[in-house]
Coordinates of C-alpha atoms in Angstrom, one line a residue:
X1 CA -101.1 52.2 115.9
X2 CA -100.5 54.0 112.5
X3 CA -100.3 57.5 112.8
X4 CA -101.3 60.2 110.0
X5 CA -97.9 60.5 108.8
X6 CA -96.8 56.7 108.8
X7 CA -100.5 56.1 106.4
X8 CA -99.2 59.3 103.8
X9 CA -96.2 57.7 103.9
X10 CA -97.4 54.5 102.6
X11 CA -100.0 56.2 100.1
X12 CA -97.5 58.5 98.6
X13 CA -95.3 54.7 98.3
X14 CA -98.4 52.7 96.2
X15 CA -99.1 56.3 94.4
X16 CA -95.3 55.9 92.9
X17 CA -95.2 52.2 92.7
X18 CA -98.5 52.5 90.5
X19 CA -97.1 55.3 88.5
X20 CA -93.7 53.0 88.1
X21 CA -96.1 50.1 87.1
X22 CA -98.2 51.9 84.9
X23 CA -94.9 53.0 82.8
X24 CA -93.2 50.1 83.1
X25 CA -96.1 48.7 81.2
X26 CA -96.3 51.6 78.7
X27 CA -93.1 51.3 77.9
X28 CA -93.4 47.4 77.6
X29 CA -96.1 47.6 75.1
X30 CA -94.0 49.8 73.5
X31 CA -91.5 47.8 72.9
X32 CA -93.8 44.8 72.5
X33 CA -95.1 46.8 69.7
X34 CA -92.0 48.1 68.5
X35 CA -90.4 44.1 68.3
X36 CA -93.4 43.1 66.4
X37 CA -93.2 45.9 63.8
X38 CA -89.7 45.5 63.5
X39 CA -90.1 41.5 62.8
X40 CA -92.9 42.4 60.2
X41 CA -90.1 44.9 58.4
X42 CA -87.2 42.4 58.9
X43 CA -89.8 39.2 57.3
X44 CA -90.7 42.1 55.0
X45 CA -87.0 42.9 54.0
X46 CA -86.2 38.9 54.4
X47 CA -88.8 38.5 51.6
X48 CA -87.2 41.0 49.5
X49 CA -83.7 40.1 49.8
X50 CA -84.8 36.4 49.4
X51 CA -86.5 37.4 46.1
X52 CA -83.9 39.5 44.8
X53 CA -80.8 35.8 45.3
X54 CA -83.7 34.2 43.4
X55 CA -83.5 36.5 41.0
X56 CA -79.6 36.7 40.7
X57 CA -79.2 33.2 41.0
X58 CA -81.2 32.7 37.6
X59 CA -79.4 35.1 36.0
X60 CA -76.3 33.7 36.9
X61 CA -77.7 30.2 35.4
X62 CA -78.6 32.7 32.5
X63 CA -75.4 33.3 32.1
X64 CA -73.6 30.4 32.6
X65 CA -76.1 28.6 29.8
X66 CA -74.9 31.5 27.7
X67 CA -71.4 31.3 28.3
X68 CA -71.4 27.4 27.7
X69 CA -73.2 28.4 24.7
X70 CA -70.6 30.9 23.5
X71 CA -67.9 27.9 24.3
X72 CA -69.5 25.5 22.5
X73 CA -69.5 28.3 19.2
X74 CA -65.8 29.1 20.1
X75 CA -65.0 25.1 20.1
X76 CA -66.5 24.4 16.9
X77 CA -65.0 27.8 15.4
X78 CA -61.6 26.9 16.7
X79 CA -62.2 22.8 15.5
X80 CA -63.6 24.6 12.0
X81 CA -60.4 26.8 11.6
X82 CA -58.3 24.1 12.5
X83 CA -59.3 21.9 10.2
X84 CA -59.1 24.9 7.2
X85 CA -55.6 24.9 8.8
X86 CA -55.4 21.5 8.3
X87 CA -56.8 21.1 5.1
X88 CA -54.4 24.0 3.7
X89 CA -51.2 22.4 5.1
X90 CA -52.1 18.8 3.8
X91 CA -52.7 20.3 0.5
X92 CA -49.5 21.9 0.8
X93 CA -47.7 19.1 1.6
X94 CA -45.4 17.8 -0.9
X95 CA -42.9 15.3 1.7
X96 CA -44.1 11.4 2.2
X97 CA -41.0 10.9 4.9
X98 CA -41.8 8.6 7.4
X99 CA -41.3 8.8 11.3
X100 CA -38.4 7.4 12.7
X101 CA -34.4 6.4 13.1
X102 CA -31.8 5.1 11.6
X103 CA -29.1 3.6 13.6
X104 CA -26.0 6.0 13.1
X105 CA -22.7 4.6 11.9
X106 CA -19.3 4.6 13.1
X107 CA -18.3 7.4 10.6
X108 CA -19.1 11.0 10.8
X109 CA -20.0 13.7 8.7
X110 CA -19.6 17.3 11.0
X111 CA -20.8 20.5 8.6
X112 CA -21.5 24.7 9.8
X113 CA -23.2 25.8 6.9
X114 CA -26.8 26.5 6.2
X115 CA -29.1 25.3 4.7
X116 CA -27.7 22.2 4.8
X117 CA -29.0 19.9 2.2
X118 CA -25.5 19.6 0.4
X119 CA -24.3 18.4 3.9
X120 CA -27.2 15.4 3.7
X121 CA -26.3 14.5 0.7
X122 CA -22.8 13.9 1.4
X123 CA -23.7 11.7 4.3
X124 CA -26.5 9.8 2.2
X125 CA -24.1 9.0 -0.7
X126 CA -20.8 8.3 1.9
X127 CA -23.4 6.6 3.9
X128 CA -22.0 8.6 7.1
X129 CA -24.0 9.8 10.2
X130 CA -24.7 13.5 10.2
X131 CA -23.8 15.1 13.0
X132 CA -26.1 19.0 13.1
X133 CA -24.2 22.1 14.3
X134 CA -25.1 24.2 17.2
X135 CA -27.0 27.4 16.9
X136 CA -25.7 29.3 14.6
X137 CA -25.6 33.1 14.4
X138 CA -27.5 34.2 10.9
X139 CA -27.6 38.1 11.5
X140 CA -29.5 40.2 11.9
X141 CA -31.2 37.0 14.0
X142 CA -30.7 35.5 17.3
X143 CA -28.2 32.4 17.1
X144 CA -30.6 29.7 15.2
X145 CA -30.4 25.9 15.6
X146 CA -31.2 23.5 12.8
X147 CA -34.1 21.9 14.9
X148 CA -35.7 25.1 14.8
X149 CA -36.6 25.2 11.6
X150 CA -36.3 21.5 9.9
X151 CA -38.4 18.4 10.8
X152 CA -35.7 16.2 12.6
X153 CA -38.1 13.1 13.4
X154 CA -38.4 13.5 9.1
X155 CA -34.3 14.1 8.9
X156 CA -33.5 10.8 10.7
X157 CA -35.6 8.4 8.5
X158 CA -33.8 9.7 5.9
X159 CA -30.1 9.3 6.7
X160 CA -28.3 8.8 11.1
X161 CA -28.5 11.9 12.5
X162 CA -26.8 12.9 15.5
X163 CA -26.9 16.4 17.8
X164 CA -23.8 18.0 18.4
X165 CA -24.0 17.4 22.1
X166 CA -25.0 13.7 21.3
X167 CA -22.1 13.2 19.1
X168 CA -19.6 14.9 22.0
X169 CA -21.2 12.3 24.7
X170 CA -20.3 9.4 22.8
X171 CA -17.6 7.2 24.8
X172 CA -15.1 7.3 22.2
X173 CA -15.5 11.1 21.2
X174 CA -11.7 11.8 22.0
X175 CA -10.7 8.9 20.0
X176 CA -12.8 10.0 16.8
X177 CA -12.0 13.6 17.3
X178 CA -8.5 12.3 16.6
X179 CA -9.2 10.7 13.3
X180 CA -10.8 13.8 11.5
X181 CA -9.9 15.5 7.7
X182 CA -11.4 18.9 7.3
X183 CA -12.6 19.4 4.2
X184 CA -10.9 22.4 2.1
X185 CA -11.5 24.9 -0.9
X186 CA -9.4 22.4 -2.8
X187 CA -11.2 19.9 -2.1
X188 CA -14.7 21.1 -3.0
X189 CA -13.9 23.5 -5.8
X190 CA -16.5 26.2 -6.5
X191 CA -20.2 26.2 -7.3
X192 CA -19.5 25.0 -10.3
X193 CA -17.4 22.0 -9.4
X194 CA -18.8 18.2 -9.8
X195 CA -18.7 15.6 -7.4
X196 CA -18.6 11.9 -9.3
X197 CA -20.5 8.8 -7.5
X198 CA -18.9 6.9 -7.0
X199 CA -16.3 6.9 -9.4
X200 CA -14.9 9.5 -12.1
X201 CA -14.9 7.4 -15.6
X202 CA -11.9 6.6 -17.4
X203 CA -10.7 9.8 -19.3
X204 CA -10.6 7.7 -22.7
X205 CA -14.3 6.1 -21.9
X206 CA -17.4 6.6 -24.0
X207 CA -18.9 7.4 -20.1
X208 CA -16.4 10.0 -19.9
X209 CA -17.5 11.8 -22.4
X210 CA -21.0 11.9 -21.7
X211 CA -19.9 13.0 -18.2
X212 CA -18.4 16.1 -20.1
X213 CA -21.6 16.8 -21.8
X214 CA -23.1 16.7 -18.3
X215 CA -21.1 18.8 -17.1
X216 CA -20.7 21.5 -20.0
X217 CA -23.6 23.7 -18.5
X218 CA -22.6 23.5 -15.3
X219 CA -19.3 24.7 -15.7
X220 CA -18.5 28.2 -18.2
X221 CA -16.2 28.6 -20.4
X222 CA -12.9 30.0 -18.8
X223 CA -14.3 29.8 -15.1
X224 CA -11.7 29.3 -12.2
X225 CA -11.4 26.5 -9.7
X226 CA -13.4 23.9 -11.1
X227 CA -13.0 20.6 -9.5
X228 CA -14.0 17.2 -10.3
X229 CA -13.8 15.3 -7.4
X230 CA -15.2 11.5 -6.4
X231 CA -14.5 9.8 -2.7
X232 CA -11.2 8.1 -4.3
X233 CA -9.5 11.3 -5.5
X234 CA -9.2 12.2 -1.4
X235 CA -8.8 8.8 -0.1
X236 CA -8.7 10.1 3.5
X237 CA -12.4 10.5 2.7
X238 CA -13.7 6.9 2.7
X239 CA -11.1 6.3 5.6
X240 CA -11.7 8.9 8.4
X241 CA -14.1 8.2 11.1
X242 CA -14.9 11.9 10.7
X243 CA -15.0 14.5 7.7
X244 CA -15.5 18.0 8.6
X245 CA -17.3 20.8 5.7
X246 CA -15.9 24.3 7.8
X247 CA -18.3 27.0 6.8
X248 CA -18.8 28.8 3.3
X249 CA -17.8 25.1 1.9
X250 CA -21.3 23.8 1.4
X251 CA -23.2 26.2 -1.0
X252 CA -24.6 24.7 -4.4
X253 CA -27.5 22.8 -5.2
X254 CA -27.0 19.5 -4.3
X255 CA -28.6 18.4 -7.8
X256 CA -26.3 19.6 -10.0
X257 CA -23.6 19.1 -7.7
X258 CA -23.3 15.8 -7.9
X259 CA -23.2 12.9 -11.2
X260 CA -24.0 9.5 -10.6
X261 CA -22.6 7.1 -13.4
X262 CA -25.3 5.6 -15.2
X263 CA -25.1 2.1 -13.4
X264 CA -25.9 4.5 -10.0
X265 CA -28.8 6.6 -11.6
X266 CA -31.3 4.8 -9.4
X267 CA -29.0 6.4 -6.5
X268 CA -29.5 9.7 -7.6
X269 CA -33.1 9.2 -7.9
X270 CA -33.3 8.0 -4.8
X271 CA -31.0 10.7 -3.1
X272 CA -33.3 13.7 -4.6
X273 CA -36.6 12.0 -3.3
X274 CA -34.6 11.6 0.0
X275 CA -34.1 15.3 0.3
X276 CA -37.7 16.4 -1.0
X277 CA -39.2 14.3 2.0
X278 CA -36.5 14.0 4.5
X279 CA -35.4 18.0 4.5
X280 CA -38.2 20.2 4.6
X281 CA -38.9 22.9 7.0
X282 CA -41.2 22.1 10.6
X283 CA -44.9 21.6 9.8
X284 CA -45.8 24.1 12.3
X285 CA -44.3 27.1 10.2
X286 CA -46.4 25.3 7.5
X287 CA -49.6 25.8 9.9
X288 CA -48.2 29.5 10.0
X289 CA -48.7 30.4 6.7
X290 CA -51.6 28.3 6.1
X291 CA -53.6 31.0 8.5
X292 CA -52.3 33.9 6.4
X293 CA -53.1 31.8 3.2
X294 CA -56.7 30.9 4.6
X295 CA -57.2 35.0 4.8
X296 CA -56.3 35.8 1.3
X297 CA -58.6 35.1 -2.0
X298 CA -58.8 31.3 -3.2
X299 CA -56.4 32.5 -6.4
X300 CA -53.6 35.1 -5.4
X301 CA -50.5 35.7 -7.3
X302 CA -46.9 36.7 -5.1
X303 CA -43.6 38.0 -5.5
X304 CA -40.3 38.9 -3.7
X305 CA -38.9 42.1 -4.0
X306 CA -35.6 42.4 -2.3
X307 CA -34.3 45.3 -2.2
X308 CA -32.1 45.5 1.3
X309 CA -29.0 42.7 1.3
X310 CA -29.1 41.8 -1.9
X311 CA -25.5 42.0 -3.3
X312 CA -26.1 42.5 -7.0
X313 CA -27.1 46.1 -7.3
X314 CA -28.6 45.4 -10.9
X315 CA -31.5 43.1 -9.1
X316 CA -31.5 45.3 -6.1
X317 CA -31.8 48.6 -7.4
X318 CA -34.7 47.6 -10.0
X319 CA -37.6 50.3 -10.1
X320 CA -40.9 49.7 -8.8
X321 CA -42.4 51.2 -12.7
X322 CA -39.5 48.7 -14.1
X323 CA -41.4 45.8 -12.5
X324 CA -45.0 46.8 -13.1
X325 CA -43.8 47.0 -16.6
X326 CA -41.9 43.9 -17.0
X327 CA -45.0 42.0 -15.0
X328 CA -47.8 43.9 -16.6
X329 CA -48.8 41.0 -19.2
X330 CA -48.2 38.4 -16.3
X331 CA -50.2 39.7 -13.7
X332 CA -54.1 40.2 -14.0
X333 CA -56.0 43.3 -13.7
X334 CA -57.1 43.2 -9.9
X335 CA -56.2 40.1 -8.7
X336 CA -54.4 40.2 -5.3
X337 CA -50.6 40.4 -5.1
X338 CA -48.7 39.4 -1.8
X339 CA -45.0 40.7 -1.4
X340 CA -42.8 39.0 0.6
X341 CA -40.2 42.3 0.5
X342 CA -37.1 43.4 2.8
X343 CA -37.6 47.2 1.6
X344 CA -38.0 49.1 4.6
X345 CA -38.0 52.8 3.1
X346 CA -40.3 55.2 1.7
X347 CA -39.3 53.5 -1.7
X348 CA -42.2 50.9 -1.1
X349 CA -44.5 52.8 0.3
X350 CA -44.6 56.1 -1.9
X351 CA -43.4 54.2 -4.9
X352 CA -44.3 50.6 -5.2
X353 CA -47.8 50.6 -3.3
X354 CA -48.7 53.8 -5.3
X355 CA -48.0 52.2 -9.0
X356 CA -49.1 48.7 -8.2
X357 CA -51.7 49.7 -5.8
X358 CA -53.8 51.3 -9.2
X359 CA -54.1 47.9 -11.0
X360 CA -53.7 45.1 -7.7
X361 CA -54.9 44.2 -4.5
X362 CA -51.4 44.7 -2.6
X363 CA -51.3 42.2 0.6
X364 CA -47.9 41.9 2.6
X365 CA -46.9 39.7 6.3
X366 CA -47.7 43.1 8.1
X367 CA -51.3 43.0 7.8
X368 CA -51.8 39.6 9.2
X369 CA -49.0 39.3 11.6
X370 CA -52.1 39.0 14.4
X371 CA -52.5 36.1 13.1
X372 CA -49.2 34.0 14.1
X373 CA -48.6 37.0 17.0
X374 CA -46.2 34.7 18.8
X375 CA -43.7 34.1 15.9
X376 CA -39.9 34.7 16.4
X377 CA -38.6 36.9 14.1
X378 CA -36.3 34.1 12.6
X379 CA -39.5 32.1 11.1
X380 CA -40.9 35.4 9.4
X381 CA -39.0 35.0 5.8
X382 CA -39.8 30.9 5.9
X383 CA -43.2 31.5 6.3
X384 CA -43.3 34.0 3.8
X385 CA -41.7 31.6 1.2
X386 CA -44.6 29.0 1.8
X387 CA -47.4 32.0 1.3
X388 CA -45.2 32.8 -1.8
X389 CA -45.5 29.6 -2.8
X390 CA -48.8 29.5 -3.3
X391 CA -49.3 32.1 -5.8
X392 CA -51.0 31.3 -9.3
X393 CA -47.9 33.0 -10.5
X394 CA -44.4 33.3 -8.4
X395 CA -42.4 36.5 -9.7
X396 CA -38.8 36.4 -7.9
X397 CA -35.6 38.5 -7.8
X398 CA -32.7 37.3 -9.6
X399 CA -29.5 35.9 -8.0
X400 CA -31.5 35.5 -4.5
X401 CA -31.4 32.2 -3.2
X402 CA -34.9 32.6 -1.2
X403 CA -36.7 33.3 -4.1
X404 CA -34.8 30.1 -5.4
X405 CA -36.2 27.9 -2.4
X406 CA -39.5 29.1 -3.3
X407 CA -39.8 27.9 -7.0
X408 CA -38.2 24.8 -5.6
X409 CA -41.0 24.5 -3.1
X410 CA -43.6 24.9 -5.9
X411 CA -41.8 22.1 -7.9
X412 CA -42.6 19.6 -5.2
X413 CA -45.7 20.6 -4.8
X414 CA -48.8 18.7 -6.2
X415 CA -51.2 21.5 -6.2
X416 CA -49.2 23.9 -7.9
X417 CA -50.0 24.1 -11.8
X418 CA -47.7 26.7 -12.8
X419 CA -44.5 25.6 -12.0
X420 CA -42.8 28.0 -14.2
X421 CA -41.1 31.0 -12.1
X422 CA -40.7 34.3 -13.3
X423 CA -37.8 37.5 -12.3
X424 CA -38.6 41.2 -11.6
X425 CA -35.9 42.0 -13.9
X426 CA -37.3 40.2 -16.8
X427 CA -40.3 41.5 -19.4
X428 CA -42.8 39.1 -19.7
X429 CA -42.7 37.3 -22.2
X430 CA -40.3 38.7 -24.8
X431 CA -37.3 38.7 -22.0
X432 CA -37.5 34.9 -21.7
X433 CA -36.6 34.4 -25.0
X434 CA -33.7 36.2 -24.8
X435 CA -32.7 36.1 -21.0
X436 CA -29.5 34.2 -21.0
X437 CA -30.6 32.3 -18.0
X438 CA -33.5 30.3 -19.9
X439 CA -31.1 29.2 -22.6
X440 CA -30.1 25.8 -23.0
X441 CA -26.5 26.6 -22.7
X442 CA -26.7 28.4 -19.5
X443 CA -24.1 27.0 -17.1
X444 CA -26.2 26.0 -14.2
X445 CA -25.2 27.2 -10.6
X446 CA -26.5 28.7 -7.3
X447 CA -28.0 31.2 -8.1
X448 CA -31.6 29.9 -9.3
X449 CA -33.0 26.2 -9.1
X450 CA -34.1 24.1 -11.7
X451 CA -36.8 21.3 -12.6
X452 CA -34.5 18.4 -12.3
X453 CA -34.4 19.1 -8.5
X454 CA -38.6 17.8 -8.5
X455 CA -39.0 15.7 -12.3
X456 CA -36.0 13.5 -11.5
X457 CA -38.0 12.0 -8.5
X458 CA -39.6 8.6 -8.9
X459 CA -42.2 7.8 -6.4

């Protein structure tokens, strides 16, 4: 039987477990309601973040049409420039050398004297292989090898070439090495000295004597040391397996240092075209002025001004009003002017730029050296001879062999109508006429180059 207390003991039980129940449920639905809201926010957010990828992923395809766009540009841009870079070096070009090598012969020809074309033409005409120096130290530069800066494919279709550390690999090096003549003053004579192919005529011969007459304005009156020299006067020369030219030997034009006899013209015609397309500098440094070309006007005019090495104070020391004076007539009243130019003082600045700066458009390497950024110092001055060479007019410095390269550059070249060159140190025109130079009777030497170097080729 229940009693009292057992029955409020089981109502105050189902009073709790109701209360329990009823929260439980409360807080159920709560949390029912609490999931379902939060899966409405999260579709909600879902939705959003969903849109928002949509939306980045089509302006990423944006993009990327527009960057493939901008490539495309860039290509052609790049394909156009390069083929105005193109166009400029193969109407530059004056060399028709052809790829390839000739199988070297047993006798040698060793040399350590830039540039090197006398050295060639040795081995052409004593049909020898040349053998190329190692680097050489040309301060203030680097040490410098001869592949750097001529064509070698070019160089060996035009005579056997070998590379110093080819020529010490071959199997009977020790044995050659042995039967070597060095090459002396004596030998070679000055500048001024003559080298006879391949025989020097009989002193009593009608030949003879036109050899003399050849020779007259090559050689001055009184000079020291001349030399007349063919390959049977030094008979060790046609019979060594190797002749050696030690350095400050080889340094004369190789035109005028040589005669061929009349039966051996055709040799010497041949030997000068051989050098015009076989010994010529890389075509990349070609490409390298052809961007700083493409930059300036379609008609420019150039000049070198040395003023820093130069070792003949009377060209060196020439005043920036002395050669706006002695140009003034040449020159043309705002045309641009590039200056390939050593001076490094205030000289140019305050002095030069502010006379010639008044009547030209000045232009020099430094404002375009962005465009061949990568360029070893070394290249700098050959590139600056092929801009040079470019000019409408060329105005060089006296007595300096790179201003020399550069009129010989122009000679070879087809697109250049002026071939004439022209000296800071000389009024145009009334200093031509007298300018001992010009004359006739001028002894020819180093120290400029001269039209027989280009019209004596026959292609």
């Amino acid at each position: 039987m229940l009693t009292k207390n057992t029955i409020f003991l089981g109502l105050s039980i189902l009073v709790l477990v109701s209360v329990f129940y009823n929260t439980l449920t409360q807080h159920l639905a709560t949390l029912k309601r609490q999931f379902v809201e939060a899966e409405k926010t999260d579709f909600t957010e879902d939705q959003s973040i969903q849109r928002d990828l949509e939306k980045l992923k089509s302006n990423t395809k944006n993009l990327e049409t527009e960057l493939a766009n901008l490539k495309q540009r860039l290509n052609r841009l790049e394909t156009q420039n390069t083929s105005k870079i193109d166009a400029i070096v193969e109407k530059m070009r004056y060399w028709s050398g052809k790829k390839g090598s000739l199988d070297h012969v047993t006798r040698y020809l060793l040399f350590s004297s830039w540039p090197g074309e006398l050295a060639y033409s040795f081995a052409y005409v004593m049909n020898r292989t040349l053998v190329l120096p190692p680097a050489e130290s040309n301060s203030p530069f680097p040490p410098l090898a001869f592949t750097e800066v001529y064509d070698l494919d070019d160089m060996k279709a035009g005579v056997p070439v070998l590379e110093i550390n080819e020529f010490k690999a071959l199997p009977n090096y020790e044995t050659l090495i042995q039967d070597k003549i060095v090459a002396n003053f004596t030998d070679i004579g000055t500048s001024e000295s003559v080298f006879v192919f391949p025989k020097i005529p009989h002193e009593n011969s009608s030949e003879y004597r036109n050899f003399l007459e050849w020779r007259a304005p090559r050689s001055p009156v009184g000079a020291w040391g001349i030399q007349i020299r063919d390959t049977y006067t030094i008979p060790r020369w046609n019979e060594s397996s190797i002749v050696e030219f030690p350095p400050a030997i080889l340094f004369c034009h190789f035109y005028i240092y040589f005669y061929f006899t009349p039966e051996s013209q055709i040799k010497f015609h041949h030997l000068t075209k051989s050098v015009r397309d076989h010994v010529h500098y890389k075509e990349k440094i070609f490409a390298m002025a052809a961007k700083i070309i493409d930059h300036l006007p379609e008609r420019f005019s150039t000049m070198h001004y040395r003023r820093g090495d130069l070792q003949f104070p009377e060209n060196r020391n020439v005043k920036p009003v002395t050669v706006f004076n002695n140009t003034l007539l040449l020159l043309q009243e705002g045309e641009c002017l590039y200056v390939a130019t050593d001076e490094e003082t205030e000289v140019f600045k305050n002095e030069f730029l502010t006379i010639f700066g008044k009547r030209y458009r000045i232009e020099v390497f430094a404002t375009y050296a962005y465009l061949v950024k990568d360029i070893p110092n070394y290249l700098i001055p050959l590139v600056e001879q092929i801009v040079c060479s470019q000019g409408r007019v060329f105005i060089g410095t006296r007595q300096s062999t790179f201003s020399g390269y550069i009129t010989r550059l122009r000679g070879y070249m087809k697109n250049i109508e002026n071939k004439d060159f022209y000296w800071t140190t000389v009024n145009f025109p009334d200093g031509y006429k007298t300018e001992e130079s010009f004359k006739p009777s001028h002894h020819k030497t180093w120290n400029r180059e001269y039209p027989e170097a280009w019209e004596s080729i026959q292609d």
